[in-house]
XYZ file of C-alpha atoms in Angstrom:
524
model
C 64.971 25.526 -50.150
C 61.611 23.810 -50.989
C 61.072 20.053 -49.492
C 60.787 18.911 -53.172
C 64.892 19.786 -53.414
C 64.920 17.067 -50.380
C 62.608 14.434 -52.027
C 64.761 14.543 -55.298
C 68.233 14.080 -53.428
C 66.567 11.100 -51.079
C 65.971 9.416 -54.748
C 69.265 9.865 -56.446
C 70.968 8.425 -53.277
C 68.765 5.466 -53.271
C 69.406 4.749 -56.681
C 72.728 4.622 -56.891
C 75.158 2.355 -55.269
C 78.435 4.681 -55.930
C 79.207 5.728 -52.500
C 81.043 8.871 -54.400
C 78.171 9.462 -55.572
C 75.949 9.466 -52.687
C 78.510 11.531 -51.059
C 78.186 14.211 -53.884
C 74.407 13.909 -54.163
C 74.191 15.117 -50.028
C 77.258 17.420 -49.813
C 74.919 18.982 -53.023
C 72.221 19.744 -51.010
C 73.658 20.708 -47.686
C 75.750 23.509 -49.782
C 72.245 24.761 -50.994
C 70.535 25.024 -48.009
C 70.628 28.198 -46.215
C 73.168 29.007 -43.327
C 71.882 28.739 -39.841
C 69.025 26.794 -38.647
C 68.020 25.727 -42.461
C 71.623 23.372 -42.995
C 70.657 21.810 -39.379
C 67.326 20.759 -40.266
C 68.013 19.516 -43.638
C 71.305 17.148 -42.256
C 68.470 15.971 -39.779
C 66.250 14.622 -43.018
C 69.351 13.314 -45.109
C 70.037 11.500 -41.914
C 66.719 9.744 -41.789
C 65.029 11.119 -38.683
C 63.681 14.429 -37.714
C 65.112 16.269 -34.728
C 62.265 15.707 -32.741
C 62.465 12.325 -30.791
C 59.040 11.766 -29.867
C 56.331 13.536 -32.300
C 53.272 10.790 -31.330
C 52.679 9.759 -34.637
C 52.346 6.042 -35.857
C 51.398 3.760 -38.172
C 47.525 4.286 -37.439
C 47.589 7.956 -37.212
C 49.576 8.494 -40.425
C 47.577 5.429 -42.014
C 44.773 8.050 -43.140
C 46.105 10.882 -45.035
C 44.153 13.990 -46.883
C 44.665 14.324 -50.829
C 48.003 15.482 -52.175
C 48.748 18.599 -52.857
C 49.029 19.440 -56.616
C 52.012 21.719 -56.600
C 55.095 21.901 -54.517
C 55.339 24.635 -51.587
C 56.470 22.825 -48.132
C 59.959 23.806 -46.998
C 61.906 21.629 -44.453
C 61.787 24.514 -41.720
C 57.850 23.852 -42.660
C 57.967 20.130 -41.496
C 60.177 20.680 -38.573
C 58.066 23.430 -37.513
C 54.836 21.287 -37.387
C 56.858 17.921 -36.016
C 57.999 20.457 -33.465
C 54.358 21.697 -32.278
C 53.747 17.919 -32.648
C 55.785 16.879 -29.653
C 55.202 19.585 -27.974
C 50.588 18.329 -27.428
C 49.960 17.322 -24.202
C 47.114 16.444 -22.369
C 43.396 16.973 -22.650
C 42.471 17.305 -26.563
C 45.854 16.071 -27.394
C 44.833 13.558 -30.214
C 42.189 15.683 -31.738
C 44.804 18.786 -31.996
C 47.148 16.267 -33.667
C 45.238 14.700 -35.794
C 43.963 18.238 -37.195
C 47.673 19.328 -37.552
C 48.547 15.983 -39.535
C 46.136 16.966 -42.032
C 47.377 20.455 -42.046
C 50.548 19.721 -42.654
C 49.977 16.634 -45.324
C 47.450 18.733 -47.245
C 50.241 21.301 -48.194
C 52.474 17.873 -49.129
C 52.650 16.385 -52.534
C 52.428 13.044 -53.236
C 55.893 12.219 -52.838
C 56.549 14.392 -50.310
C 53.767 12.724 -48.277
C 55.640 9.320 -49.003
C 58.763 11.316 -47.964
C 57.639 12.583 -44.281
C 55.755 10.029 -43.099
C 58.547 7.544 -43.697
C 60.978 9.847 -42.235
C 58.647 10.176 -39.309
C 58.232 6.514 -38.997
C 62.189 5.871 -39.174
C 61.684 4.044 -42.612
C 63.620 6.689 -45.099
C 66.358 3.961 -45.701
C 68.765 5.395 -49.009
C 72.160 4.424 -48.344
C 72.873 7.728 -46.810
C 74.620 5.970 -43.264
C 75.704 8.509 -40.214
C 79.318 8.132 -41.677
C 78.503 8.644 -44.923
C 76.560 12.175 -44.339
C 79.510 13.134 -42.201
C 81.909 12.505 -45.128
C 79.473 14.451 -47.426
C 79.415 17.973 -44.561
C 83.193 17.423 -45.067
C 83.087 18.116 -48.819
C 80.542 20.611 -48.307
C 82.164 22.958 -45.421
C 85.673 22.232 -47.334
C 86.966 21.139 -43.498
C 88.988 18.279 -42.718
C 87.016 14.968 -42.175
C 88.715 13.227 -38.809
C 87.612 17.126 -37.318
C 84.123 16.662 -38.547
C 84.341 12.725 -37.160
C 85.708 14.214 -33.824
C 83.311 16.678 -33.027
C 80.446 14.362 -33.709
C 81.959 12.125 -31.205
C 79.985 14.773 -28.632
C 76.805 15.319 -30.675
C 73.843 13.066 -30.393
C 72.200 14.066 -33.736
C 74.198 14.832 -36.930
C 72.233 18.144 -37.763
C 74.592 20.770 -35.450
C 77.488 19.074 -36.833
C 76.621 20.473 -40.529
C 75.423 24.018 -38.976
C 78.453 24.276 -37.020
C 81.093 23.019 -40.358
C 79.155 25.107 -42.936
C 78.669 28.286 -40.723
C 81.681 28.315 -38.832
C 84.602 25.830 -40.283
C 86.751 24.404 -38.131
C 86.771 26.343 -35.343
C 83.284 26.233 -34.894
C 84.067 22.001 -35.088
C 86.819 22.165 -32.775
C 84.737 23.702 -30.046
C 82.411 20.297 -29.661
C 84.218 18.522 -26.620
C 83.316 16.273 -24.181
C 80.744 17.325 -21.660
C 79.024 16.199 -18.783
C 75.611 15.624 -18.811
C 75.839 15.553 -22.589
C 75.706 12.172 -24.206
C 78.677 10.597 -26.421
C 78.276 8.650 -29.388
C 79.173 5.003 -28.165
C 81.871 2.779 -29.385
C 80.802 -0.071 -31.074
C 82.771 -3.441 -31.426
C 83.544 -5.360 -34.864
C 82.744 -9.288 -34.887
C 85.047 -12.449 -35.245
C 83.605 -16.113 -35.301
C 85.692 -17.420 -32.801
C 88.177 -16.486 -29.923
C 91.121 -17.300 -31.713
C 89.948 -15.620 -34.832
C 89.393 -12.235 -32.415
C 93.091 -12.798 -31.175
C 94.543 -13.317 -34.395
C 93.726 -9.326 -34.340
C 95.826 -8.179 -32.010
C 98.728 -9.842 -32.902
C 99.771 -11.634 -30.121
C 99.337 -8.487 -27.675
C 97.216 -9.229 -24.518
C 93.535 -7.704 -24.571
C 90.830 -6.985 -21.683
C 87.870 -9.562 -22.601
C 85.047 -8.319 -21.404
C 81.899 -10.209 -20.548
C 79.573 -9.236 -23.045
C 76.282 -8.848 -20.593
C 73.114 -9.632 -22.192
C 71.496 -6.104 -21.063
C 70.320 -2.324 -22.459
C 73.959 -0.437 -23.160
C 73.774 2.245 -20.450
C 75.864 5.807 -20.869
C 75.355 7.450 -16.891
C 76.374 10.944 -16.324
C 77.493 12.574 -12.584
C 77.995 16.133 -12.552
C 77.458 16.862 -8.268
C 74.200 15.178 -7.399
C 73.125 15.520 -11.151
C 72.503 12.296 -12.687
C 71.189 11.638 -16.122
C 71.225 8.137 -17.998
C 71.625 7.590 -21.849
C 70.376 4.195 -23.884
C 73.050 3.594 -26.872
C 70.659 5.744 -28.970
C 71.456 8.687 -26.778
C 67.346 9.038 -25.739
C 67.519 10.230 -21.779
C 65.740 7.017 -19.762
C 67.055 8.984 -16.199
C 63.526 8.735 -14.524
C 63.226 5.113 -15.751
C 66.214 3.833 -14.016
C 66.396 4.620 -10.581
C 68.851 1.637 -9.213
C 71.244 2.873 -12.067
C 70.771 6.903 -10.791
C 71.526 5.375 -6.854
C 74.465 3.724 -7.926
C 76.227 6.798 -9.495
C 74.917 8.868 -6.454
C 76.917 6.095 -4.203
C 80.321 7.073 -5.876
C 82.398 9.246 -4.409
C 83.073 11.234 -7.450
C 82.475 15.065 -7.989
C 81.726 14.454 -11.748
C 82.068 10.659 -13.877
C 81.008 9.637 -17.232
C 80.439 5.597 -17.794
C 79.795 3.336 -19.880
C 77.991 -0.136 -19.121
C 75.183 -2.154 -19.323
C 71.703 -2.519 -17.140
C 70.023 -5.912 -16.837
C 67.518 -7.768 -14.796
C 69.054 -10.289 -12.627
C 67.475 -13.567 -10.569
C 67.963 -15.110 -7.325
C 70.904 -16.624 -8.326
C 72.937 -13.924 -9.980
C 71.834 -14.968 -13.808
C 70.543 -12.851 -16.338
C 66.792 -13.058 -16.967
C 65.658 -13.152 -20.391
C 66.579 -10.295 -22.500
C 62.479 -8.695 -23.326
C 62.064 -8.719 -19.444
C 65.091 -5.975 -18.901
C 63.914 -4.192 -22.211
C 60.040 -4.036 -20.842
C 61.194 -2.937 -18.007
C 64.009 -0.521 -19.537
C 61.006 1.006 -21.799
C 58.121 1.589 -18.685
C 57.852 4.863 -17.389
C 56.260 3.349 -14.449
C 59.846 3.256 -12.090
C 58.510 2.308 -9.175
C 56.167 -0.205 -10.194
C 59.163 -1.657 -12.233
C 61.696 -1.404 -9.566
C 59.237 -3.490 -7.321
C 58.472 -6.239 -10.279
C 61.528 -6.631 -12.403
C 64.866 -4.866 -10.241
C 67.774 -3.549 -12.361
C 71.424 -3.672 -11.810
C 74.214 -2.173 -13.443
C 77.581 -3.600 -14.876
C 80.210 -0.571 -15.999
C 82.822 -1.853 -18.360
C 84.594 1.745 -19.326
C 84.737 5.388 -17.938
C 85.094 8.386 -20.286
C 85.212 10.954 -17.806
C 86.355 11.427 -14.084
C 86.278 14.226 -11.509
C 87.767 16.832 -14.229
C 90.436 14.613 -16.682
C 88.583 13.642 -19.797
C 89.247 9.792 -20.329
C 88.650 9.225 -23.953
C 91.901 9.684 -26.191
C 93.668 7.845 -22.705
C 94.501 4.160 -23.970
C 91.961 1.219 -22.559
C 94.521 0.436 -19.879
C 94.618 3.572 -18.332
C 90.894 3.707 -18.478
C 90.478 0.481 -16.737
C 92.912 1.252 -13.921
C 90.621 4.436 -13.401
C 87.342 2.217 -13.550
C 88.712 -0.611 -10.849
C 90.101 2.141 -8.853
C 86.474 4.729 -8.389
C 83.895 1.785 -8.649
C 83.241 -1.055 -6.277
C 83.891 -4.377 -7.705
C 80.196 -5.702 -7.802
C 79.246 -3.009 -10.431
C 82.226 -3.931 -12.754
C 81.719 -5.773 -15.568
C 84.334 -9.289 -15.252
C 87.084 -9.371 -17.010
C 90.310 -11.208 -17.893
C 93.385 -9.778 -19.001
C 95.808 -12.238 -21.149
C 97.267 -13.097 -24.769
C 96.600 -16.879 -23.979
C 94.199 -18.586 -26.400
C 92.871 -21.404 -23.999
C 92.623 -19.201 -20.804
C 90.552 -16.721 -23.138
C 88.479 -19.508 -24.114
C 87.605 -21.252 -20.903
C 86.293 -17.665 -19.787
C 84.494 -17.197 -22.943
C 82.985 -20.798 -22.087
C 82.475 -20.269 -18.229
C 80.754 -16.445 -19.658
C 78.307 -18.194 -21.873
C 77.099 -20.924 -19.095
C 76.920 -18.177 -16.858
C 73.792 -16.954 -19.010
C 75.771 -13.651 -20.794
C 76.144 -13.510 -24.749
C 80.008 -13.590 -24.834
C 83.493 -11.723 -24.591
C 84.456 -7.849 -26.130
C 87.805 -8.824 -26.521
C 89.621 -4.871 -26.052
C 92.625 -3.780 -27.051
C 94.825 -1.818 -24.178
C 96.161 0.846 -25.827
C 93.434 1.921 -27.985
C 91.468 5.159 -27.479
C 87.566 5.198 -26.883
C 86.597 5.916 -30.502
C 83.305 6.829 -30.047
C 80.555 6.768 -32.657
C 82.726 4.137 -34.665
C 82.942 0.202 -34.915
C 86.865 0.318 -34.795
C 89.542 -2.781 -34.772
C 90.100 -1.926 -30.595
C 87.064 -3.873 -29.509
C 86.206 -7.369 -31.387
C 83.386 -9.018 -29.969
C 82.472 -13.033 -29.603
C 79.388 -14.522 -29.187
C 78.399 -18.427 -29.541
C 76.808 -18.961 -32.892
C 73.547 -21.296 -33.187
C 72.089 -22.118 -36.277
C 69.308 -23.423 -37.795
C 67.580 -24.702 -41.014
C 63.879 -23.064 -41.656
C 62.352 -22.392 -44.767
C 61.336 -19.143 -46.596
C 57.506 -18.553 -46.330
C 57.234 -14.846 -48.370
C 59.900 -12.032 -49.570
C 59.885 -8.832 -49.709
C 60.994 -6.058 -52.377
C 64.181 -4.440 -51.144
C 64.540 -0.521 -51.131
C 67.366 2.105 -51.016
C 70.324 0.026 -52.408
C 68.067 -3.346 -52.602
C 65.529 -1.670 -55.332
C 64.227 -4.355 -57.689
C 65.604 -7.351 -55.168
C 63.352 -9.420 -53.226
C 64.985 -9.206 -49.847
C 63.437 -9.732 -46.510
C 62.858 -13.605 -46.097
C 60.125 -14.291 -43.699
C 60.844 -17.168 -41.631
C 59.188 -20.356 -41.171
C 59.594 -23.470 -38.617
C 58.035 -26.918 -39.313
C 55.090 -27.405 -37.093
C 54.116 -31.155 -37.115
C 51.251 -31.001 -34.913
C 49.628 -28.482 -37.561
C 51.244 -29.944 -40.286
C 52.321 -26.359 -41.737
C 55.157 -23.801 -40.556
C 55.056 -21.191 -38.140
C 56.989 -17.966 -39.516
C 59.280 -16.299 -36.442
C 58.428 -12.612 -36.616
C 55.351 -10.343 -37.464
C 52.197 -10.522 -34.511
C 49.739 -13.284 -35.193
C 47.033 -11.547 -36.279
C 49.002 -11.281 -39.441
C 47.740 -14.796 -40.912
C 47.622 -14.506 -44.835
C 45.214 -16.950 -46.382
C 47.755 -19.965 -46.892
C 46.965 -19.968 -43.038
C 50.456 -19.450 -42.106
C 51.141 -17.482 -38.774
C 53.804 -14.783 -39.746
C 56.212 -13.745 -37.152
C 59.609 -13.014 -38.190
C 61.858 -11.947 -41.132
C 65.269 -10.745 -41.757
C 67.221 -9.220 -44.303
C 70.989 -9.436 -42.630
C 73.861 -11.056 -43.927
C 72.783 -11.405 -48.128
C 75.616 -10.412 -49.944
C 74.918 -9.003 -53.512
C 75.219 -12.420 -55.385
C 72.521 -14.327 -52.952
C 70.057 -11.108 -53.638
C 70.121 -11.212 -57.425
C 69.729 -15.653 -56.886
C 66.997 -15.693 -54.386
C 65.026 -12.721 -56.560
C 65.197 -15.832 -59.232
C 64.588 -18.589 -56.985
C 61.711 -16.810 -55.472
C 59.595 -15.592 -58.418
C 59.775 -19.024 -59.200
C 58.159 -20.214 -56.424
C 55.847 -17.155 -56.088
C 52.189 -18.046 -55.063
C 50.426 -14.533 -54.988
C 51.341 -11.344 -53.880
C 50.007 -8.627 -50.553
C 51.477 -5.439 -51.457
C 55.334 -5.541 -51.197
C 55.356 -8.964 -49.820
C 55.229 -12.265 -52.389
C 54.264 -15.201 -50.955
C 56.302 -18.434 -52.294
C 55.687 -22.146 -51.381
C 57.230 -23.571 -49.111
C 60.375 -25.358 -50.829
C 63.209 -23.470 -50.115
C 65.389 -24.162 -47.132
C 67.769 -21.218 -45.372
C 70.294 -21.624 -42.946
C 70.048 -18.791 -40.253
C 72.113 -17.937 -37.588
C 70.545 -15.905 -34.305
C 71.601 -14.415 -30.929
C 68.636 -16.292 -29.359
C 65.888 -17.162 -28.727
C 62.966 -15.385 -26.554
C 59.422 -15.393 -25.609
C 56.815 -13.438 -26.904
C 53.144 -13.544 -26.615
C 52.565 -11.560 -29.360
C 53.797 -14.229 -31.913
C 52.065 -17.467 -33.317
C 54.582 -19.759 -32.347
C 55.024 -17.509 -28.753
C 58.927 -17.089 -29.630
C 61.033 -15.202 -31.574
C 64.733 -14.930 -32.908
C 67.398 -12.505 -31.973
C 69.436 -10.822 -34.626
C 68.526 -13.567 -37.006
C 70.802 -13.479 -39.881
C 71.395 -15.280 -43.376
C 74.264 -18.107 -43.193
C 73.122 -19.666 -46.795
C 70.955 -21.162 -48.438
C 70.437 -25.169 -48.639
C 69.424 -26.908 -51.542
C 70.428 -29.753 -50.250
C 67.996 -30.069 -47.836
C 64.046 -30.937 -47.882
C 61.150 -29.301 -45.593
C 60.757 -31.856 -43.703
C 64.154 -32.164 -42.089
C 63.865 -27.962 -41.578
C 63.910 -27.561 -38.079
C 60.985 -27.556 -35.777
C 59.160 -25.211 -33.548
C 60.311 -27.235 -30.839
C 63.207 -27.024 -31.100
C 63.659 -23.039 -31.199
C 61.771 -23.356 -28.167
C 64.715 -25.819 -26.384
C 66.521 -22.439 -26.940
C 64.425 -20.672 -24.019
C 65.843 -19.767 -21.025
C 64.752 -21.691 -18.744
């Protein structure tokens, strides 16, 4: 198979919005992709990400690329071979060595293969093709039953062995993925409700474990003797970063234990501190400096896994019993167990002034489904809102071709008499002299794209690339997580999981909200 075969399939699945289609389009090329090593890497690409975690290329090496190739010759094993010698420099003459292999490599590239790697490489190759959309497509291609294919990549970190294993050895070969020790599991992930009641209305009257929803880096630990190894909830291995999470699972007396939880950075008084000071200190690879500057703890909220009796079909409340029963209290995440609306809600409200985001409200009979955002977990967070107005837009891609999309975010500064966007570093100050740092793209249904792609060509001032400026005359309501400091940023904050509510015409500028005021949101 040539790379070109790739580069072809990543457009058709872009450009259409029939997930059939898509499905077809991917299940197409896995089927033509030899057996073996070939169908692994090429689920890796339709996936969106190479198999190799860490190649050390970014936006400035990659920025400078030699001319295209005129004719097509790369093969995917070709890429993954280079990305593989890639992460494998080290040391003295490192960057030269890589630099002379990214021009290798891109010289052999055509023009839209070039496009094609380096945004796969940079995490960018967005085309509709979602993790549970490629699994549906190895289905059709292997001709194997889709909950197997779902099940075994409940135990694989990376889609890519999944395909090799369905399309060279069926269902067997599927059936032989299982839970292991020391091997990560695809997390579960909850659904969303607006309220407490709303989440309860979901389970039907039954009573539910509501969990305090920490605000901390999802943690997966591992115990297998005295080995210990620690997975983020994108499976990368952080072990050597977190050594008051390894000394807690080396404190349990346990022969082997798989949990689930969350780390976070605590103060004097028990609260959380803000959210970028556990992810700095989550994302050093200085431990010990760490340890000494910014401690960890860990909360554990389920266990998949204990000394020998896999946990993970057993239903939540047998899981919990197992969880109270192995780990001391103080590294248990709280938790209420009822069916009663108000007692729900006074712990949702006693979570919140605590300093934690909210409740995973858990149903007790239902499995660990892990990989998926199922109806047993519904989480609940406090929503804040507020009004700013749209500064620039960006041209969608993958389904979102020919929209204007991500809105970039601006706050009314009266002192400077302009807006301060919530997002992008300050350096990046276009020549309207607004500060841009922050956009978003989540919660536009279909309907708002096609209106604000109107509204906004209207107001369109110029245009950087991909980006078209607009005045200033359009007011959005947004809804966010939080707020945080950052230093990088004009305004020195920025907005959590921002998200579109809806846009109000009924509103001027000049009652958007304020810098200010996002920054009454701090923690203090």
């Amino acid at each position: 198979m040539l790379l070109v075969e790739l580069v072809t399939t990543h457009a058709a699945v872009a450009a259409t919005r029939s997930r059939l289609r898509k499905r077809e389009l991917l299940a197409d090329a896995l089927r033509a992709a030899e057996p073996g090593d070939e169908v692994e890497v090429v689920a890796a690409f339709l996936s969106g990400r190479p198999r190799q975690r860490r190649t050390g290329l970014g936006w400035r090496t990659l920025g400078s690329l030699p001319d295209p190739a005129g004719e097509p010759s790369l093969s995917p094993a070709d890429v993954d071979a280079a990305l593989g010698r890639l992460e494998r420099l080290a040391g003295a003459g490192s960057q030269a060595a890589r630099r002379a292999a990214v021009d290798e490599l891109f010289a052999r590239a055509t023009a839209d293969e070039q496009d094609f790697v380096r945004r796969l490489v940079l995490g960018e190759l967005r085309q509709g093709a979602l993790d549970s959309l490629l699994l549906d497509a190895i289905a059709a291609a292997a001709e194997v039953p889709l909950p197997v294919v779902r099940r075994a990549a409940m135990f694989s970190a990376l889609t890519g062995p999944i395909a090799r294993a369905a399309l060279d050895g069926g269902t067997p070969a599927l059936e032989s993925f299982r839970l292991e020790p020391g091997r990560p599991v695809r997390p579960m992930l909850a659904s969303s409700a607006p309220d407490v009641a709303a989440a309860l209305e979901r389970f039907e009257g039954a009573a539910v474990a509501a969990d305090t929803k920490l605000d901390g880096i999802r943690v997966q630990v591992h115990r297998r003797g005295d080995d210990v190894v620690v997975f983020t909830r994108s499976l990368d291995d952080v072990t050597e970063r977190l050594p008051e999470v390894v000394a807690v699972a080396r404190s349990l007396d346990v022969r082997t234990v798989v949990l689930d939880g969350e780390a976070l950075a605590l103060d004097d008084a028990g609260r959380p501190r803000p959210f970028q000071e556990t992810a700095a200190r989550t994302g050093s690879h200085d431990a010990e400096a760490g340890s000494a500057t910014v401690p960890l703890s860990v909360r554990f909220f389920d266990v998949l896994h204990h000394d020998g009796t896999d946990l993970i079909d057993a239903p939540a409340a047998e899981r919990l019993e197992v969880l109270d029963r192995v780990l001391p209290p103080e590294v248990v995440v709280p938790r209420l167990v009822s069916a009663d609306v108000g007692e729900v809600e006074r712990f949702f409200a006693d979570t919140v002034a605590a300093g934690q985001e909210g409740l995973v409200l858990k149903a007790l009979d239902a499995p660990y489904a892990a990989g998926r955002r199922g109806a047993g977990w519904v989480k609940v967070k406090p929503r804040h809102t507020l009004d700013l107005v749209v500064l620039a837009v960006e041209w969608g891609s993958g389904r979102r071709q020919g929209w204007l999309s991500n809105i970039h975010l601006g706050a009314r500064d009266p002192g400077a008499g302009g807006f301060v966007m919530l997002g992008k570093t300050s350096k990046d100050v276009d020549r309207s002299g607004w500060a841009m740092v922050g956009k978003t793209f989540k919660g536009m249904t279909d309907e708002m794209l096609v209106w604000q792609t109107d509204r906004f060509l209207e107001l369109e001032t110029h245009r950087e690339g991909h980006v078209v400026h607009v005045r200033p005359e359009q007011v959005v309501e947004v809804a966010f997580d939080g707020v945080q400091r950052s230093s990088r940023y004009a305004g020195g904050v920025a907005l959590r999981f921002a998200r579109v509510v809806r846009y109000r015409d009924d509103k001027p500028t000049t009652e958007a909200d304020t810098i200010d005021t996002l920054r009454s949101y701090l923690p203090s």
